mmCIF file of C-alpha atoms in Angstrom:
data_model
loop_
_atom_site.group_PDB
_atom_site.id
_atom_site.type_symbol
_atom_site.label_atom_id
_atom_site.label_comp_id
_atom_site.label_asym_id
_atom_site.label_seq_id
_atom_site.Cartn_x
_atom_site.Cartn_y
_atom_site.Cartn_z
ATOM 1 C CA MET V 1 0.411 -22.415 -6.278
ATOM 2 C CA TRP V 2 -3.711 -22.557 -5.757
ATOM 3 C CA TRP V 3 -2.844 -22.070 -1.800
ATOM 4 C CA GLY V 4 -0.920 -18.829 -2.938
ATOM 5 C CA VAL V 5 -3.796 -17.416 -4.954
ATOM 6 C CA ALA V 6 -6.266 -18.150 -2.249
ATOM 7 C CA ALA V 7 -3.880 -16.110 0.291
ATOM 8 C CA ALA V 8 -4.027 -13.386 -2.088
ATOM 9 C CA LEU V 9 -7.812 -12.824 -2.417
ATOM 10 C CA LEU V 10 -7.854 -13.584 1.637
ATOM 11 C CA ALA V 11 -5.282 -10.840 1.971
ATOM 12 C CA ASN V 12 -7.331 -8.368 -0.280
ATOM 13 C CA THR V 13 -10.296 -8.884 1.692
ATOM 14 C CA LEU V 14 -8.476 -8.354 5.002
ATOM 15 C CA TYR V 15 -6.478 -5.155 3.899
ATOM 16 C CA SER V 16 -9.714 -3.714 2.096
ATOM 17 C CA LEU V 17 -12.022 -4.448 5.454
ATOM 18 C CA GLY V 18 -8.971 -2.879 7.781
ATOM 19 C CA PHE V 19 -8.581 0.178 5.643
ATOM 20 C CA VAL V 20 -12.600 0.876 5.536
ATOM 21 C CA LEU V 21 -12.277 -0.082 9.511
ATOM 22 C CA GLU V 22 -9.586 2.368 9.921
ATOM 23 C CA LYS V 23 -11.092 5.129 7.974
ATOM 24 C CA ARG V 24 -14.153 4.774 9.585
ATOM 25 C CA ALA V 25 -12.926 4.904 13.207
ATOM 26 C CA LEU V 26 -10.665 8.179 12.196
ATOM 27 C CA THR V 27 -13.970 10.351 11.093
ATOM 28 C CA SER V 28 -15.022 10.237 14.712
ATOM 29 C CA LEU V 29 -11.583 10.975 16.066
ATOM 30 C CA PRO V 30 -10.162 14.823 16.957
ATOM 31 C CA GLU V 31 -7.702 15.520 14.031
ATOM 32 C CA VAL V 32 -4.434 13.812 14.121
ATOM 33 C CA THR V 33 -1.161 14.908 12.533
ATOM 34 C CA ILE V 34 2.293 13.565 11.781
ATOM 35 C CA ARG V 35 3.958 16.011 13.932
ATOM 36 C CA GLN V 36 2.053 14.805 16.974
ATOM 37 C CA PRO V 37 3.040 10.881 16.578
ATOM 38 C CA ALA V 38 2.373 10.087 20.193
ATOM 39 C CA ARG V 39 -0.966 11.706 20.324
ATOM 40 C CA LEU V 40 -2.059 10.125 17.167
ATOM 41 C CA LEU V 41 -1.130 6.611 18.599
ATOM 42 C CA ARG V 42 -2.927 7.292 21.882
ATOM 43 C CA LEU V 43 -5.817 8.407 20.093
ATOM 44 C CA VAL V 44 -6.618 5.509 17.982
ATOM 45 C CA LEU V 45 -5.305 3.037 20.151
ATOM 46 C CA GLY V 46 -8.432 4.313 22.379
ATOM 47 C CA SER V 47 -10.644 3.141 19.433
ATOM 48 C CA PRO V 48 -11.870 -0.242 19.507
ATOM 49 C CA LEU V 49 -13.031 -0.029 15.877
ATOM 50 C CA TRP V 50 -9.768 1.195 14.951
ATOM 51 C CA ILE V 51 -7.751 -1.907 16.513
ATOM 52 C CA GLY V 52 -10.481 -4.198 14.727
ATOM 53 C CA GLY V 53 -9.373 -2.497 11.369
ATOM 54 C CA SER V 54 -5.552 -2.974 12.452
ATOM 55 C CA LEU V 55 -6.075 -6.591 13.332
ATOM 56 C CA ALA V 56 -7.693 -7.072 9.983
ATOM 57 C CA LEU V 57 -4.609 -5.537 8.138
ATOM 58 C CA ALA V 58 -1.982 -7.658 10.622
ATOM 59 C CA ALA V 59 -3.962 -10.890 9.460
ATOM 60 C CA GLY V 60 -3.694 -9.677 5.542
ATOM 61 C CA PHE V 61 0.437 -9.203 6.307
ATOM 62 C CA ALA V 62 -0.202 -12.686 7.768
ATOM 63 C CA ALA V 63 -1.160 -13.889 4.509
ATOM 64 C CA GLN V 64 0.837 -12.059 2.268
ATOM 65 C CA LEU V 65 3.714 -14.362 3.581
ATOM 66 C CA VAL V 66 2.243 -17.062 2.556
ATOM 67 C CA VAL V 67 1.871 -15.304 -1.094
ATOM 68 C CA TYR V 68 5.490 -14.685 -1.970
ATOM 69 C CA ARG V 69 6.143 -18.177 -0.962
ATOM 70 C CA THR V 70 4.170 -19.602 -3.626
ATOM 71 C CA LEU V 71 3.359 -17.240 -6.470
ATOM 72 C CA PRO V 72 5.976 -14.906 -8.469
ATOM 73 C CA ILE V 73 6.006 -11.061 -7.234
ATOM 74 C CA ALA V 74 4.495 -9.549 -10.319
ATOM 75 C CA ALA V 75 1.778 -12.474 -10.343
ATOM 76 C CA ALA V 76 0.715 -11.470 -6.630
ATOM 77 C CA GLN V 77 0.756 -7.988 -7.338
ATOM 78 C CA GLY V 78 -2.081 -8.288 -9.973
ATOM 79 C CA ILE V 79 -3.929 -10.059 -7.728
ATOM 80 C CA PHE V 80 -3.360 -7.710 -4.927
ATOM 81 C CA VAL V 81 -4.398 -4.601 -7.234
ATOM 82 C CA SER V 82 -7.520 -6.329 -8.098
ATOM 83 C CA GLY V 83 -8.651 -5.824 -4.311
ATOM 84 C CA LEU V 84 -8.974 -2.087 -5.236
ATOM 85 C CA VAL V 85 -12.557 -2.977 -6.808
ATOM 86 C CA LEU V 86 -13.579 -4.374 -3.277
ATOM 87 C CA LEU V 87 -12.242 -1.653 -1.372
ATOM 88 C CA VAL V 88 -14.203 0.912 -3.089
ATOM 89 C CA LEU V 89 -17.420 -1.204 -3.053
ATOM 90 C CA LEU V 90 -16.866 -1.252 0.984
ATOM 91 C CA SER V 91 -15.763 2.707 1.003
ATOM 92 C CA ALA V 92 -19.778 3.486 -0.845
ATOM 93 C CA ARG V 93 -21.653 1.227 1.825
ATOM 94 C CA LEU V 94 -19.621 1.527 4.706
ATOM 95 C CA LEU V 95 -18.254 5.305 4.231
ATOM 96 C CA GLY V 96 -21.077 6.856 2.182
ATOM 97 C CA GLU V 97 -18.055 7.917 -0.050
ATOM 98 C CA GLU V 98 -18.561 8.785 -3.825
ATOM 99 C CA THR V 99 -16.330 8.621 -6.435
ATOM 100 C CA SER V 100 -16.570 10.656 -9.412
ATOM 101 C CA GLY V 101 -16.923 9.380 -13.374
ATOM 102 C CA ARG V 102 -13.509 10.302 -14.128
ATOM 103 C CA GLU V 103 -12.306 8.312 -10.935
ATOM 104 C CA ARG V 104 -14.049 5.219 -11.769
ATOM 105 C CA TYR V 105 -12.796 5.340 -15.697
ATOM 106 C CA ALA V 106 -9.301 5.832 -13.752
ATOM 107 C CA LEU V 107 -10.109 2.452 -11.764
ATOM 108 C CA GLY V 108 -11.502 0.791 -14.484
ATOM 109 C CA ALA V 109 -8.143 1.588 -16.495
ATOM 110 C CA ILE V 110 -6.232 0.363 -13.508
ATOM 111 C CA LEU V 111 -8.077 -3.007 -13.522
ATOM 112 C CA LEU V 112 -7.395 -3.229 -17.383
ATOM 113 C CA ALA V 113 -3.709 -2.615 -16.552
ATOM 114 C CA LEU V 114 -3.728 -5.360 -14.227
ATOM 115 C CA LEU V 115 -5.429 -8.229 -16.437
ATOM 116 C CA MET V 116 -2.526 -7.388 -18.982
ATOM 117 C CA VAL V 117 -0.336 -8.066 -16.272
ATOM 118 C CA VAL V 118 -1.846 -11.131 -15.109
ATOM 119 C CA LEU V 119 -2.557 -12.129 -18.992
ATOM 120 C CA SER V 120 1.132 -12.020 -19.194
ATOM 121 C CA LEU V 121 1.887 -15.050 -16.450
ATOM 122 C CA ARG V 122 1.702 -18.665 -17.410
ATOM 123 C CA GLU V 123 1.578 -21.314 -14.983
ATOM 124 C CA GLY V 124 5.110 -23.104 -15.103
ATOM 125 C CA ALA V 125 7.038 -20.425 -16.707
ATOM 126 C CA ASP V 126 7.347 -17.816 -13.981
ATOM 127 C CA THR V 127 10.175 -18.764 -11.059
ATOM 128 C CA VAL V 128 9.875 -18.039 -7.495
ATOM 129 C CA SER V 129 12.860 -16.542 -6.035
ATOM 130 C CA GLN V 130 13.612 -16.882 -2.718
ATOM 131 C CA ASP V 131 15.992 -13.968 -2.096
ATOM 132 C CA ALA V 132 18.408 -11.363 -3.310
ATOM 133 C CA PRO V 133 21.375 -9.544 -2.371
ATOM 134 C CA TYR V 134 21.427 -7.541 0.675
ATOM 135 C CA GLN V 135 23.334 -4.764 -1.018
ATOM 136 C CA LEU V 136 20.910 -4.235 -3.820
ATOM 137 C CA ILE V 137 18.158 -4.311 -1.585
ATOM 138 C CA LEU V 138 19.223 -1.246 0.360
ATOM 139 C CA LEU V 139 20.132 0.419 -2.893
ATOM 140 C CA VAL V 140 16.473 -0.109 -3.989
ATOM 141 C CA CYS V 141 14.777 0.781 -0.734
ATOM 142 C CA VAL V 142 16.854 3.518 1.169
ATOM 143 C CA PRO V 143 16.464 6.057 -1.950
ATOM 144 C CA SER V 144 12.747 5.016 -1.850
ATOM 145 C CA LEU V 145 12.143 5.440 1.856
ATOM 146 C CA ALA V 146 13.682 8.678 1.527
ATOM 147 C CA ALA V 147 12.004 9.848 -1.565
ATOM 148 C CA GLY V 148 8.578 8.889 0.115
ATOM 149 C CA LEU V 149 8.987 10.594 3.495
ATOM 150 C CA TRP V 150 10.003 14.145 1.245
ATOM 151 C CA LEU V 151 6.887 13.670 -0.668
ATOM 152 C CA TYR V 152 4.843 13.228 2.341
ATOM 153 C CA GLY V 153 6.470 16.372 4.100
ATOM 154 C CA SER V 154 6.065 18.400 0.789
ATOM 155 C CA ALA V 155 1.961 17.355 0.521
ATOM 156 C CA GLU V 156 1.693 18.311 4.156
ATOM 157 C CA ARG V 157 3.317 21.826 3.747
ATOM 158 C CA ARG V 158 0.894 22.132 0.976
ATOM 159 C CA ALA V 159 -2.192 21.140 2.618
ATOM 160 C CA ARG V 160 -1.532 23.646 5.802
ATOM 161 C CA ASN V 161 -2.273 26.265 3.302
ATOM 162 C CA ARG V 162 -5.461 27.689 3.859
ATOM 163 C CA HIS V 163 -6.206 28.985 0.354
ATOM 164 C CA ARG V 164 -5.206 25.912 -1.584
ATOM 165 C CA ARG V 165 -8.316 23.602 -2.886
ATOM 166 C CA PRO V 166 -8.767 20.647 -0.762
ATOM 167 C CA THR V 167 -6.439 17.762 -1.999
ATOM 168 C CA THR V 168 -7.710 14.582 -3.348
ATOM 169 C CA GLY V 169 -4.551 12.694 -1.438
ATOM 170 C CA VAL V 170 -2.875 11.623 -4.658
ATOM 171 C CA GLU V 171 0.427 12.815 -3.187
ATOM 172 C CA TYR V 172 -0.110 11.151 0.202
ATOM 173 C CA GLY V 173 -0.952 7.952 -1.495
ATOM 174 C CA VAL V 174 2.110 7.851 -3.578
ATOM 175 C CA ALA V 175 4.072 8.719 -0.406
ATOM 176 C CA VAL V 176 2.794 6.144 1.396
ATOM 177 C CA GLY V 177 2.992 3.883 -1.445
ATOM 178 C CA LEU V 178 6.784 3.932 -1.588
ATOM 179 C CA LEU V 179 7.018 3.130 2.045
ATOM 180 C CA TYR V 180 4.734 0.096 1.663
ATOM 181 C CA GLY V 181 6.570 -0.756 -1.539
ATOM 182 C CA VAL V 182 9.704 -1.187 0.573
ATOM 183 C CA SER V 183 7.635 -3.058 3.167
ATOM 184 C CA SER V 184 6.687 -5.499 0.519
ATOM 185 C CA LEU V 185 10.361 -6.079 -0.727
ATOM 186 C CA ALA V 186 10.696 -6.861 3.059
ATOM 187 C CA ILE V 187 8.174 -9.229 3.520
ATOM 188 C CA LYS V 188 8.964 -10.894 0.324
ATOM 189 C CA GLY V 189 12.532 -11.335 1.567
ATOM 190 C CA VAL V 190 11.235 -12.208 5.585
ATOM 191 C CA SER V 191 9.208 -15.088 3.578
ATOM 192 C CA SER V 192 12.169 -16.617 2.083
ATOM 193 C CA HIS V 193 13.343 -17.160 5.928
ATOM 194 C CA LEU V 194 10.228 -18.710 6.860
ATOM 195 C CA THR V 195 11.320 -22.851 7.336
ATOM 196 C CA THR V 196 10.068 -25.396 9.893
ATOM 197 C CA SER V 197 13.232 -27.039 10.568
ATOM 198 C CA GLY V 198 16.275 -25.234 11.776
ATOM 199 C CA ILE V 199 14.110 -22.379 13.195
ATOM 200 C CA GLY V 200 17.124 -20.808 15.492
ATOM 201 C CA ALA V 201 19.981 -20.977 12.681
ATOM 202 C CA ALA V 202 16.747 -19.372 10.248
ATOM 203 C CA LEU V 203 15.857 -16.414 12.733
ATOM 204 C CA LEU V 204 19.570 -15.430 13.603
ATOM 205 C CA ASP V 205 20.073 -15.633 9.645
ATOM 206 C CA LEU V 206 16.895 -13.512 9.330
ATOM 207 C CA LEU V 207 18.177 -10.878 12.016
ATOM 208 C CA SER V 208 21.275 -10.417 10.326
ATOM 209 C CA SER V 209 19.564 -9.379 6.921
ATOM 210 C CA PRO V 210 17.893 -6.126 6.324
ATOM 211 C CA TYR V 211 14.607 -7.484 6.301
ATOM 212 C CA PRO V 212 13.350 -7.188 9.588
ATOM 213 C CA TYR V 213 14.586 -3.305 10.154
ATOM 214 C CA LEU V 214 13.120 -2.446 6.941
ATOM 215 C CA LEU V 215 9.750 -3.899 8.245
ATOM 216 C CA LEU V 216 9.763 -2.153 11.551
ATOM 217 C CA PHE V 217 11.187 1.696 10.083
ATOM 218 C CA THR V 218 8.184 1.226 7.385
ATOM 219 C CA GLY V 219 5.950 -0.082 10.013
ATOM 220 C CA VAL V 220 6.191 2.800 12.221
ATOM 221 C CA PHE V 221 6.616 5.859 9.667
ATOM 222 C CA GLY V 222 3.631 3.829 7.908
ATOM 223 C CA LEU V 223 1.076 3.791 10.153
ATOM 224 C CA VAL V 224 1.567 7.445 11.302
ATOM 225 C CA MET V 225 1.777 8.733 7.761
ATOM 226 C CA SER V 226 -1.186 6.540 6.518
ATOM 227 C CA GLN V 227 -3.489 7.330 9.560
ATOM 228 C CA ALA V 228 -3.150 11.056 9.168
ATOM 229 C CA ALA V 229 -3.456 11.098 5.410
ATOM 230 C CA LEU V 230 -6.519 8.516 5.714
ATOM 231 C CA GLN V 231 -8.416 11.005 8.006
ATOM 232 C CA ARG V 232 -7.982 13.984 5.391
ATOM 233 C CA CYS V 233 -8.751 12.208 2.402
ATOM 234 C CA ARG V 234 -11.198 9.409 0.839
ATOM 235 C CA ALA V 235 -10.308 6.009 1.537
ATOM 236 C CA SER V 236 -11.945 5.315 -1.812
ATOM 237 C CA LEU V 237 -8.918 7.059 -3.452
ATOM 238 C CA ILE V 238 -6.186 7.625 -1.585
ATOM 239 C CA VAL V 239 -5.922 3.595 -0.912
ATOM 240 C CA PRO V 240 -6.143 2.845 -4.749
ATOM 241 C CA VAL V 241 -3.712 4.812 -5.359
ATOM 242 C CA CYS V 242 -1.464 3.751 -2.633
ATOM 243 C CA THR V 243 -2.166 0.464 -3.687
ATOM 244 C CA THR V 244 -1.067 0.866 -7.248
ATOM 245 C CA VAL V 245 2.488 2.437 -6.178
ATOM 246 C CA THR V 246 3.104 -0.506 -3.870
ATOM 247 C CA SER V 247 2.135 -2.909 -6.505
ATOM 248 C CA LEU V 248 4.196 -1.050 -9.548
ATOM 249 C CA PHE V 249 6.950 -0.508 -7.188
ATOM 250 C CA THR V 250 6.823 -4.465 -5.753
ATOM 251 C CA ALA V 251 6.703 -6.301 -9.548
ATOM 252 C CA VAL V 252 9.054 -3.999 -11.098
ATOM 253 C CA LEU V 253 11.673 -3.305 -8.559
ATOM 254 C CA GLY V 254 11.181 -6.700 -6.761
ATOM 255 C CA THR V 255 11.055 -8.494 -9.674
ATOM 256 C CA LEU V 256 14.637 -7.345 -10.853
ATOM 257 C CA SER V 257 16.189 -7.420 -7.433
ATOM 258 C CA PHE V 258 15.222 -10.595 -6.468
ATOM 259 C CA GLY V 259 15.976 -12.159 -10.045
ATOM 260 C CA GLU V 260 12.282 -13.064 -11.322
ATOM 261 C CA ALA V 261 13.417 -13.137 -15.108
ATOM 262 C CA LEU V 262 10.744 -11.633 -17.209
ATOM 263 C CA PRO V 263 8.423 -13.154 -19.937
ATOM 264 C CA GLY V 264 10.745 -14.574 -22.909
ATOM 265 C CA ASP V 265 7.577 -14.590 -25.340
ATOM 266 C CA PRO V 266 7.142 -11.311 -26.989
ATOM 267 C CA LEU V 267 3.480 -11.510 -26.564
ATOM 268 C CA ARG V 268 3.355 -12.209 -22.694
ATOM 269 C CA LEU V 269 6.329 -9.313 -22.164
ATOM 270 C CA ALA V 270 4.434 -6.658 -24.341
ATOM 271 C CA LEU V 271 1.521 -7.300 -22.149
ATOM 272 C CA ARG V 272 3.424 -6.939 -19.018
ATOM 273 C CA VAL V 273 5.246 -3.902 -20.319
ATOM 274 C CA ALA V 274 2.132 -2.390 -21.676
ATOM 275 C CA GLY V 275 0.152 -2.823 -18.408
ATOM 276 C CA THR V 276 2.598 -1.510 -16.443
ATOM 277 C CA ALA V 277 2.569 1.550 -18.252
ATOM 278 C CA LEU V 278 -1.113 2.089 -18.407
ATOM 279 C CA ALA V 279 -1.471 1.816 -14.613
ATOM 280 C CA VAL V 280 1.460 4.409 -14.252
ATOM 281 C CA ALA V 281 -0.327 7.070 -17.036
ATOM 282 C CA VAL V 282 -3.453 6.586 -15.226
ATOM 283 C CA LEU V 283 -1.773 7.260 -11.880
ATOM 284 C CA LEU V 284 -0.245 10.552 -13.306
ATOM 285 C CA THR V 285 -3.366 11.722 -14.893
ATOM 286 C CA MET V 286 -5.658 11.179 -11.709
ATOM 287 C CA PRO V 287 -7.262 14.613 -10.228
ATOM 288 C CA LYS V 288 -4.970 16.380 -7.631
ATOM 289 C CA HIS V 289 -8.186 18.320 -6.094
ATOM 290 C CA ASP V 290 -10.902 16.938 -4.615
ATOM 291 C CA SER V 291 -14.620 18.052 -5.759
ATOM 292 C CA ALA V 292 -16.409 14.534 -4.348
ATOM 293 C CA PRO V 293 -18.520 15.212 -1.742
ATOM 294 C CA GLN V 294 -16.698 14.405 1.868
ATOM 295 C CA PRO V 295 -17.858 12.747 4.900
ATOM 296 C CA PRO V 296 -18.210 15.257 8.367
ATOM 297 C CA ALA V 297 -14.973 16.371 9.258
ATOM 298 C CA PRO V 298 -13.136 15.120 12.682
ATOM 299 C CA ALA V 299 -14.315 16.560 15.793
ATOM 300 C CA LYS V 300 -12.337 19.029 17.343
ATOM 301 C CA GLU V 301 -10.659 18.605 20.721
ATOM 302 C CA LEU V 302 -11.751 20.886 23.327
ATOM 303 C CA ALA V 303 -8.650 21.361 24.837
ATOM 304 C CA SER V 304 -5.195 20.450 24.209
ATOM 305 C CA PRO V 305 -3.718 17.367 25.940
#
């Protein structure tokens, strides 16, 4: 269990560092858009700072595989979202981003919600499931992917309206969070196929499951969508929203899909349900328009490629 906790804390650090490095790299690049994915990839792959951030995220992914083999889904999400505090601190230090008083209260409420979820856990009382019916996983993931893509496209259309106030990126964060929620379930599924014996059979079994294909889809679309969103919005707001949605999605639907039972004790059950409800309520009441100072806008290209 303690290996899982250490891996989760390491993943937190790597993810926070990775997002901040990518955001810093994006501020010095020309404006990117999901309508030109090839150009977006060409620009970011030409930035050493962005590559460093992406390597940190990849290392965080590897640590997450260890987490899901040793901790229940709900416990893992509680630790993952606690990394929001580190993300906000790094954003203030390295990006010069400022959060409003309302946003700081919202982050505090999210941490309180996650504390309630963590307090609902008890060592030895929570099971760590290793697999789920493929039909159930697809039933959960396919509509979620469609909803995330639709919401992101809707946010993009509104953002192109020049007369609208600057957006905080909440809609972008929710959309990308849904994709990363599906990715998190896929990572959980992949981790269940990891073994040190019978590697060939395990690989064939993995390739016959939906998990690697869900990871490929969310990896490609998540990369393009998250980079465009990060460039437009503050990392100190969009990443917490994305992380909250991902964690709630994974904790609730992942727990149900993989058959990890909810607490039988009434107090522990109340803490888990109330913590989840509080996090959702905070997300719904976060400001939709940006009033905080923004870092310098990305440079414009002098000529089209």
